[in-house]
Each structure stands twice: as C-alpha cells, then as structure tokens.
PDB file of C-alpha atoms in Angstrom:
ATOM      1  CA  MET A 478      28.338 -81.640  40.361  1.00  0.00           C
ATOM      2  CA  SER A 479      25.938 -78.925  39.244  1.00  0.00           C
ATOM      3  CA  HIS A 480      24.888 -78.617  35.603  1.00  0.00           C
ATOM      4  CA  PRO A 481      23.395 -75.618  33.832  1.00  0.00           C
ATOM      5  CA  PHE A 482      19.621 -75.613  33.326  1.00  0.00           C
ATOM      6  CA  VAL A 483      19.837 -74.925  29.569  1.00  0.00           C
ATOM      7  CA  ARG A 484      22.173 -77.582  28.276  1.00  0.00           C
ATOM      8  CA  LEU A 485      21.933 -76.405  24.658  1.00  0.00           C
ATOM      9  CA  ALA A 486      20.067 -73.717  22.711  1.00  0.00           C
ATOM     10  CA  GLU A 487      21.362 -73.678  19.166  1.00  0.00           C
ATOM     11  CA  ILE A 488      20.529 -72.696  15.611  1.00  0.00           C
ATOM     12  CA  SER A 489      22.305 -75.182  13.360  1.00  0.00           C
ATOM     13  CA  ASP A 490      22.866 -75.625   9.653  1.00  0.00           C
ATOM     14  CA  VAL A 491      23.780 -79.319  10.015  1.00  0.00           C
ATOM     15  CA  ALA A 492      21.666 -82.382  10.774  1.00  0.00           C
ATOM     16  CA  VAL A 493      20.612 -82.659  14.417  1.00  0.00           C
ATOM     17  CA  ASP A 494      22.198 -85.532  16.320  1.00  0.00           C
ATOM     18  CA  THR A 495      19.092 -86.232  18.400  1.00  0.00           C
ATOM     19  CA  ALA A 496      20.764 -88.881  20.579  1.00  0.00           C
ATOM     20  CA  ALA A 497      23.629 -86.551  21.475  1.00  0.00           C
ATOM     21  CA  VAL A 498      21.275 -83.663  22.276  1.00  0.00           C
ATOM     22  CA  ALA A 499      19.015 -85.895  24.381  1.00  0.00           C
ATOM     23  CA  ALA A 500      22.042 -87.156  26.318  1.00  0.00           C
ATOM     24  CA  LEU A 501      22.834 -83.574  27.343  1.00  0.00           C
ATOM     25  CA  VAL A 502      19.846 -83.432  29.708  1.00  0.00           C
ATOM     26  CA  ASP A 503      20.865 -86.528  31.675  1.00  0.00           C
ATOM     27  CA  ASP A 504      20.091 -85.716  35.288  1.00  0.00           C
ATOM     28  CA  ALA A 505      19.808 -88.054  38.288  1.00  0.00           C
ATOM     29  CA  ARG A 506      16.834 -86.030  39.591  1.00  0.00           C
ATOM     30  CA  ALA A 507      14.800 -86.691  36.449  1.00  0.00           C
ATOM     31  CA  GLY A 508      12.268 -89.506  36.352  1.00  0.00           C
ATOM     32  CA  ALA A 509      11.034 -88.409  32.927  1.00  0.00           C
ATOM     33  CA  VAL A 510      12.661 -87.212  29.730  1.00  0.00           C
ATOM     34  CA  VAL A 511      10.396 -86.026  26.932  1.00  0.00           C
ATOM     35  CA  THR A 512      11.640 -85.363  23.419  1.00  0.00           C
ATOM     36  CA  PHE A 513       9.944 -83.542  20.580  1.00  0.00           C
ATOM     37  CA  VAL A 514      10.963 -84.077  16.972  1.00  0.00           C
ATOM     38  CA  GLY A 515       9.583 -81.590  14.485  1.00  0.00           C
ATOM     39  CA  ALA A 516      10.189 -83.210  11.099  1.00  0.00           C
ATOM     40  CA  VAL A 517       9.665 -81.862   7.600  1.00  0.00           C
ATOM     41  CA  ARG A 518       6.445 -83.378   6.283  1.00  0.00           C
ATOM     42  CA  ASN A 519       5.441 -83.977   2.668  1.00  0.00           C
ATOM     43  CA  HIS A 520       2.258 -81.893   2.779  1.00  0.00           C
ATOM     44  CA  ASP A 521       0.879 -78.631   4.125  1.00  0.00           C
ATOM     45  CA  GLY A 522      -2.570 -77.141   3.727  1.00  0.00           C
ATOM     46  CA  GLY A 523      -3.602 -79.782   1.209  1.00  0.00           C
ATOM     47  CA  ARG A 524      -0.535 -79.221  -0.966  1.00  0.00           C
ATOM     48  CA  ASP A 525       2.339 -81.618  -1.628  1.00  0.00           C
ATOM     49  CA  VAL A 526       5.650 -80.320  -0.245  1.00  0.00           C
ATOM     50  CA  ASP A 527       8.953 -81.172  -1.953  1.00  0.00           C
ATOM     51  CA  SER A 528      11.358 -79.489   0.515  1.00  0.00           C
ATOM     52  CA  LEU A 529      11.783 -76.346   2.553  1.00  0.00           C
ATOM     53  CA  THR A 530      14.350 -73.799   3.562  1.00  0.00           C
ATOM     54  CA  TYR A 531      14.571 -72.184   6.982  1.00  0.00           C
ATOM     55  CA  SER A 532      16.179 -68.771   7.390  1.00  0.00           C
ATOM     56  CA  SER A 533      16.886 -67.017  10.665  1.00  0.00           C
ATOM     57  CA  HIS A 534      17.610 -63.541  11.924  1.00  0.00           C
ATOM     58  CA  PRO A 535      21.092 -63.071  13.476  1.00  0.00           C
ATOM     59  CA  SER A 536      19.396 -62.705  16.872  1.00  0.00           C
ATOM     60  CA  ALA A 537      17.625 -66.080  16.614  1.00  0.00           C
ATOM     61  CA  GLU A 538      20.056 -68.098  18.720  1.00  0.00           C
ATOM     62  CA  GLY A 539      19.971 -65.525  21.519  1.00  0.00           C
ATOM     63  CA  VAL A 540      16.186 -65.472  21.444  1.00  0.00           C
ATOM     64  CA  LEU A 541      16.135 -69.287  21.460  1.00  0.00           C
ATOM     65  CA  ARG A 542      18.334 -69.305  24.564  1.00  0.00           C
ATOM     66  CA  GLU A 543      16.082 -66.725  26.276  1.00  0.00           C
ATOM     67  CA  VAL A 544      13.043 -68.869  25.517  1.00  0.00           C
ATOM     68  CA  ALA A 545      14.747 -71.959  26.952  1.00  0.00           C
ATOM     69  CA  GLU A 546      15.895 -70.025  30.035  1.00  0.00           C
ATOM     70  CA  SER A 547      12.354 -68.777  30.623  1.00  0.00           C
ATOM     71  CA  PHE A 548      11.459 -72.269  31.871  1.00  0.00           C
ATOM     72  CA  ARG A 549      14.034 -72.125  34.660  1.00  0.00           C
ATOM     73  CA  GLY A 550      12.240 -72.459  37.973  1.00  0.00           C
ATOM     74  CA  ARG A 551       9.331 -74.374  36.504  1.00  0.00           C
ATOM     75  CA  GLU A 552       8.291 -76.963  39.065  1.00  0.00           C
ATOM     76  CA  GLY A 553      10.133 -80.249  38.664  1.00  0.00           C
ATOM     77  CA  VAL A 554      11.971 -79.292  35.477  1.00  0.00           C
ATOM     78  CA  HIS A 555      15.713 -79.860  35.726  1.00  0.00           C
ATOM     79  CA  ALA A 556      17.145 -79.403  32.234  1.00  0.00           C
ATOM     80  CA  VAL A 557      16.233 -78.425  28.679  1.00  0.00           C
ATOM     81  CA  ALA A 558      17.952 -78.548  25.314  1.00  0.00           C
ATOM     82  CA  VAL A 559      16.636 -77.251  21.999  1.00  0.00           C
ATOM     83  CA  VAL A 560      18.006 -77.069  18.451  1.00  0.00           C
ATOM     84  CA  HIS A 561      16.426 -75.540  15.338  1.00  0.00           C
ATOM     85  CA  ARG A 562      17.806 -76.245  11.876  1.00  0.00           C
ATOM     86  CA  VAL A 563      18.263 -73.638   9.184  1.00  0.00           C
ATOM     87  CA  GLY A 564      19.129 -74.086   5.531  1.00  0.00           C
ATOM     88  CA  GLU A 565      17.689 -76.522   3.018  1.00  0.00           C
ATOM     89  CA  LEU A 566      15.830 -79.483   4.529  1.00  0.00           C
ATOM     90  CA  ALA A 567      14.365 -82.541   2.831  1.00  0.00           C
ATOM     91  CA  ILE A 568      11.218 -84.456   3.713  1.00  0.00           C
ATOM     92  CA  GLY A 569      11.853 -86.328   6.973  1.00  0.00           C
ATOM     93  CA  ASP A 570      14.699 -84.096   8.167  1.00  0.00           C
ATOM     94  CA  VAL A 571      14.552 -82.890  11.772  1.00  0.00           C
ATOM     95  CA  ALA A 572      13.761 -79.172  11.796  1.00  0.00           C
ATOM     96  CA  LEU A 573      13.215 -78.686  15.535  1.00  0.00           C
ATOM     97  CA  PHE A 574      14.373 -80.922  18.372  1.00  0.00           C
ATOM     98  CA  ALA A 575      13.576 -80.202  22.007  1.00  0.00           C
ATOM     99  CA  VAL A 576      14.203 -82.316  25.090  1.00  0.00           C
ATOM    100  CA  VAL A 577      13.114 -81.751  28.688  1.00  0.00           C
ATOM    101  CA  ALA A 578      14.188 -83.641  31.822  1.00  0.00           C
ATOM    102  CA  ALA A 579      11.860 -83.386  34.806  1.00  0.00           C
ATOM    103  CA  SER A 580      11.011 -85.217  37.988  1.00  0.00           C
ATOM    104  CA  HIS A 581       7.676 -86.481  36.641  1.00  0.00           C
ATOM    105  CA  ARG A 582       6.172 -87.161  33.210  1.00  0.00           C
ATOM    106  CA  GLY A 583       3.432 -84.551  33.458  1.00  0.00           C
ATOM    107  CA  GLN A 584       5.983 -81.850  34.198  1.00  0.00           C
ATOM    108  CA  ALA A 585       8.179 -82.999  31.306  1.00  0.00           C
ATOM    109  CA  PHE A 586       5.326 -83.250  28.772  1.00  0.00           C
ATOM    110  CA  SER A 587       3.856 -79.889  29.764  1.00  0.00           C
ATOM    111  CA  CYS A 588       7.189 -78.101  29.630  1.00  0.00           C
ATOM    112  CA  ALA A 589       8.155 -79.667  26.291  1.00  0.00           C
ATOM    113  CA  SER A 590       4.842 -78.641  24.742  1.00  0.00           C
ATOM    114  CA  ASP A 591       5.106 -75.087  26.069  1.00  0.00           C
ATOM    115  CA  LEU A 592       8.756 -74.842  25.001  1.00  0.00           C
ATOM    116  CA  VAL A 593       7.967 -75.847  21.416  1.00  0.00           C
ATOM    117  CA  ASP A 594       4.986 -73.483  21.247  1.00  0.00           C
ATOM    118  CA  ARG A 595       7.075 -70.581  22.530  1.00  0.00           C
ATOM    119  CA  VAL A 596       9.967 -71.327  20.135  1.00  0.00           C
ATOM    120  CA  LYS A 597       7.584 -71.342  17.178  1.00  0.00           C
ATOM    121  CA  ALA A 598       5.878 -68.137  18.331  1.00  0.00           C
ATOM    122  CA  THR A 599       8.902 -66.009  19.218  1.00  0.00           C
ATOM    123  CA  VAL A 600      12.171 -67.132  17.622  1.00  0.00           C
ATOM    124  CA  PRO A 601      12.775 -65.205  14.368  1.00  0.00           C
ATOM    125  CA  ILE A 602      12.962 -68.141  11.943  1.00  0.00           C
ATOM    126  CA  TRP A 603      11.143 -68.166   8.613  1.00  0.00           C
ATOM    127  CA  LYS A 604      10.072 -71.131   6.508  1.00  0.00           C
ATOM    128  CA  HIS A 605      10.148 -71.125   2.696  1.00  0.00           C
ATOM    129  CA  GLN A 606       8.183 -74.139   1.462  1.00  0.00           C
ATOM    130  CA  HIS A 607       8.792 -75.579  -1.985  1.00  0.00           C
ATOM    131  CA  TYR A 608       5.848 -77.487  -3.459  1.00  0.00           C
ATOM    132  CA  THR A 609       5.901 -80.367  -5.930  1.00  0.00           C
ATOM    133  CA  ASP A 610       4.038 -78.211  -8.492  1.00  0.00           C
ATOM    134  CA  GLY A 611       7.046 -75.853  -8.681  1.00  0.00           C
ATOM    135  CA  THR A 612       5.537 -73.047  -6.579  1.00  0.00           C
ATOM    136  CA  SER A 613       6.657 -71.883  -3.159  1.00  0.00           C
ATOM    137  CA  ASP A 614       5.631 -69.630  -0.311  1.00  0.00           C
ATOM    138  CA  TRP A 615       6.924 -68.197   2.949  1.00  0.00           C
ATOM    139  CA  SER A 616       5.451 -68.601   6.401  1.00  0.00           C
ATOM    140  CA  ASN A 617       6.260 -67.321   9.901  1.00  0.00           C
ATOM    141  CA  LEU A 618       7.128 -63.912   8.459  1.00  0.00           C
ATOM    142  CA  PRO A 619       6.960 -60.995  10.909  1.00  0.00           C
TER     143      PRO A 619
END
C-alpha cells in the first residue's frame, strides 16, 4: 500500500501528541527516523522567559505543507510530518515537532535539520515572548 510523502503538516492550537505524529511516518523502507522537538525554553538573549504566544497568518498551514512537500524526491527520504503550535505556550511545551523517515540516518538527520530551518525561515508564524520582569517583545515579524 502506498502512503503519501507528507503524512501531516499542521498548525495546531492544542498540545502536540509527539508519539502519534511520529507514528505517522512509519515506513518499511526506513532504517532511520529522526525527530525534532522545539520546546519553549526559560531564557532568550540573557533574559528570563515566563511564557510565549505564537500567532500565525491564515496562510501558514498551506505554507507549512509546501515546505514539507519541497523535500519530496530527496534521496532516501520516505516520509515527513511537521506540526507547529500556536496560542499560549508555557515553558517546556512543544512548539515545533518534525519527524523524518529515511533509508539511512544521515539522510534523516540532514532532512530534519533542513526542514526545521526552512519552517522557521518561511512559515508566517510570529512569537510574542513574555519575560519574568513583566516586559515582552515580538520576534519573527516580517
């Protein structure tokens, strides 16, 4: 049975079920599955972070799918899935989860790294960080 290359490309306002998303790329051809978890950290640029809020443009999910699809045909890569959270996130929450199934580990690691870099560079999602001192700022603005 044939499966689609992009198993999931989603913008979500609920917690990411990383095990369920990772299971989507199950593929008998794959000898390697690499996952990336982008979690909310408690610091940025020397400042203590309390929480953050992600906002997205209405086109974000379509752009996310295009980014994921752009890896179709990459040597040895059989399946990808990627989810980005929006809304209010606490320290430790998963903000970005990507998973790549490939024939070999080098192919999987390389594709996962490139996928995450491209998502961060091109998908219209903006981060509003809230600091422990009561201030806040935006990043990733166009």
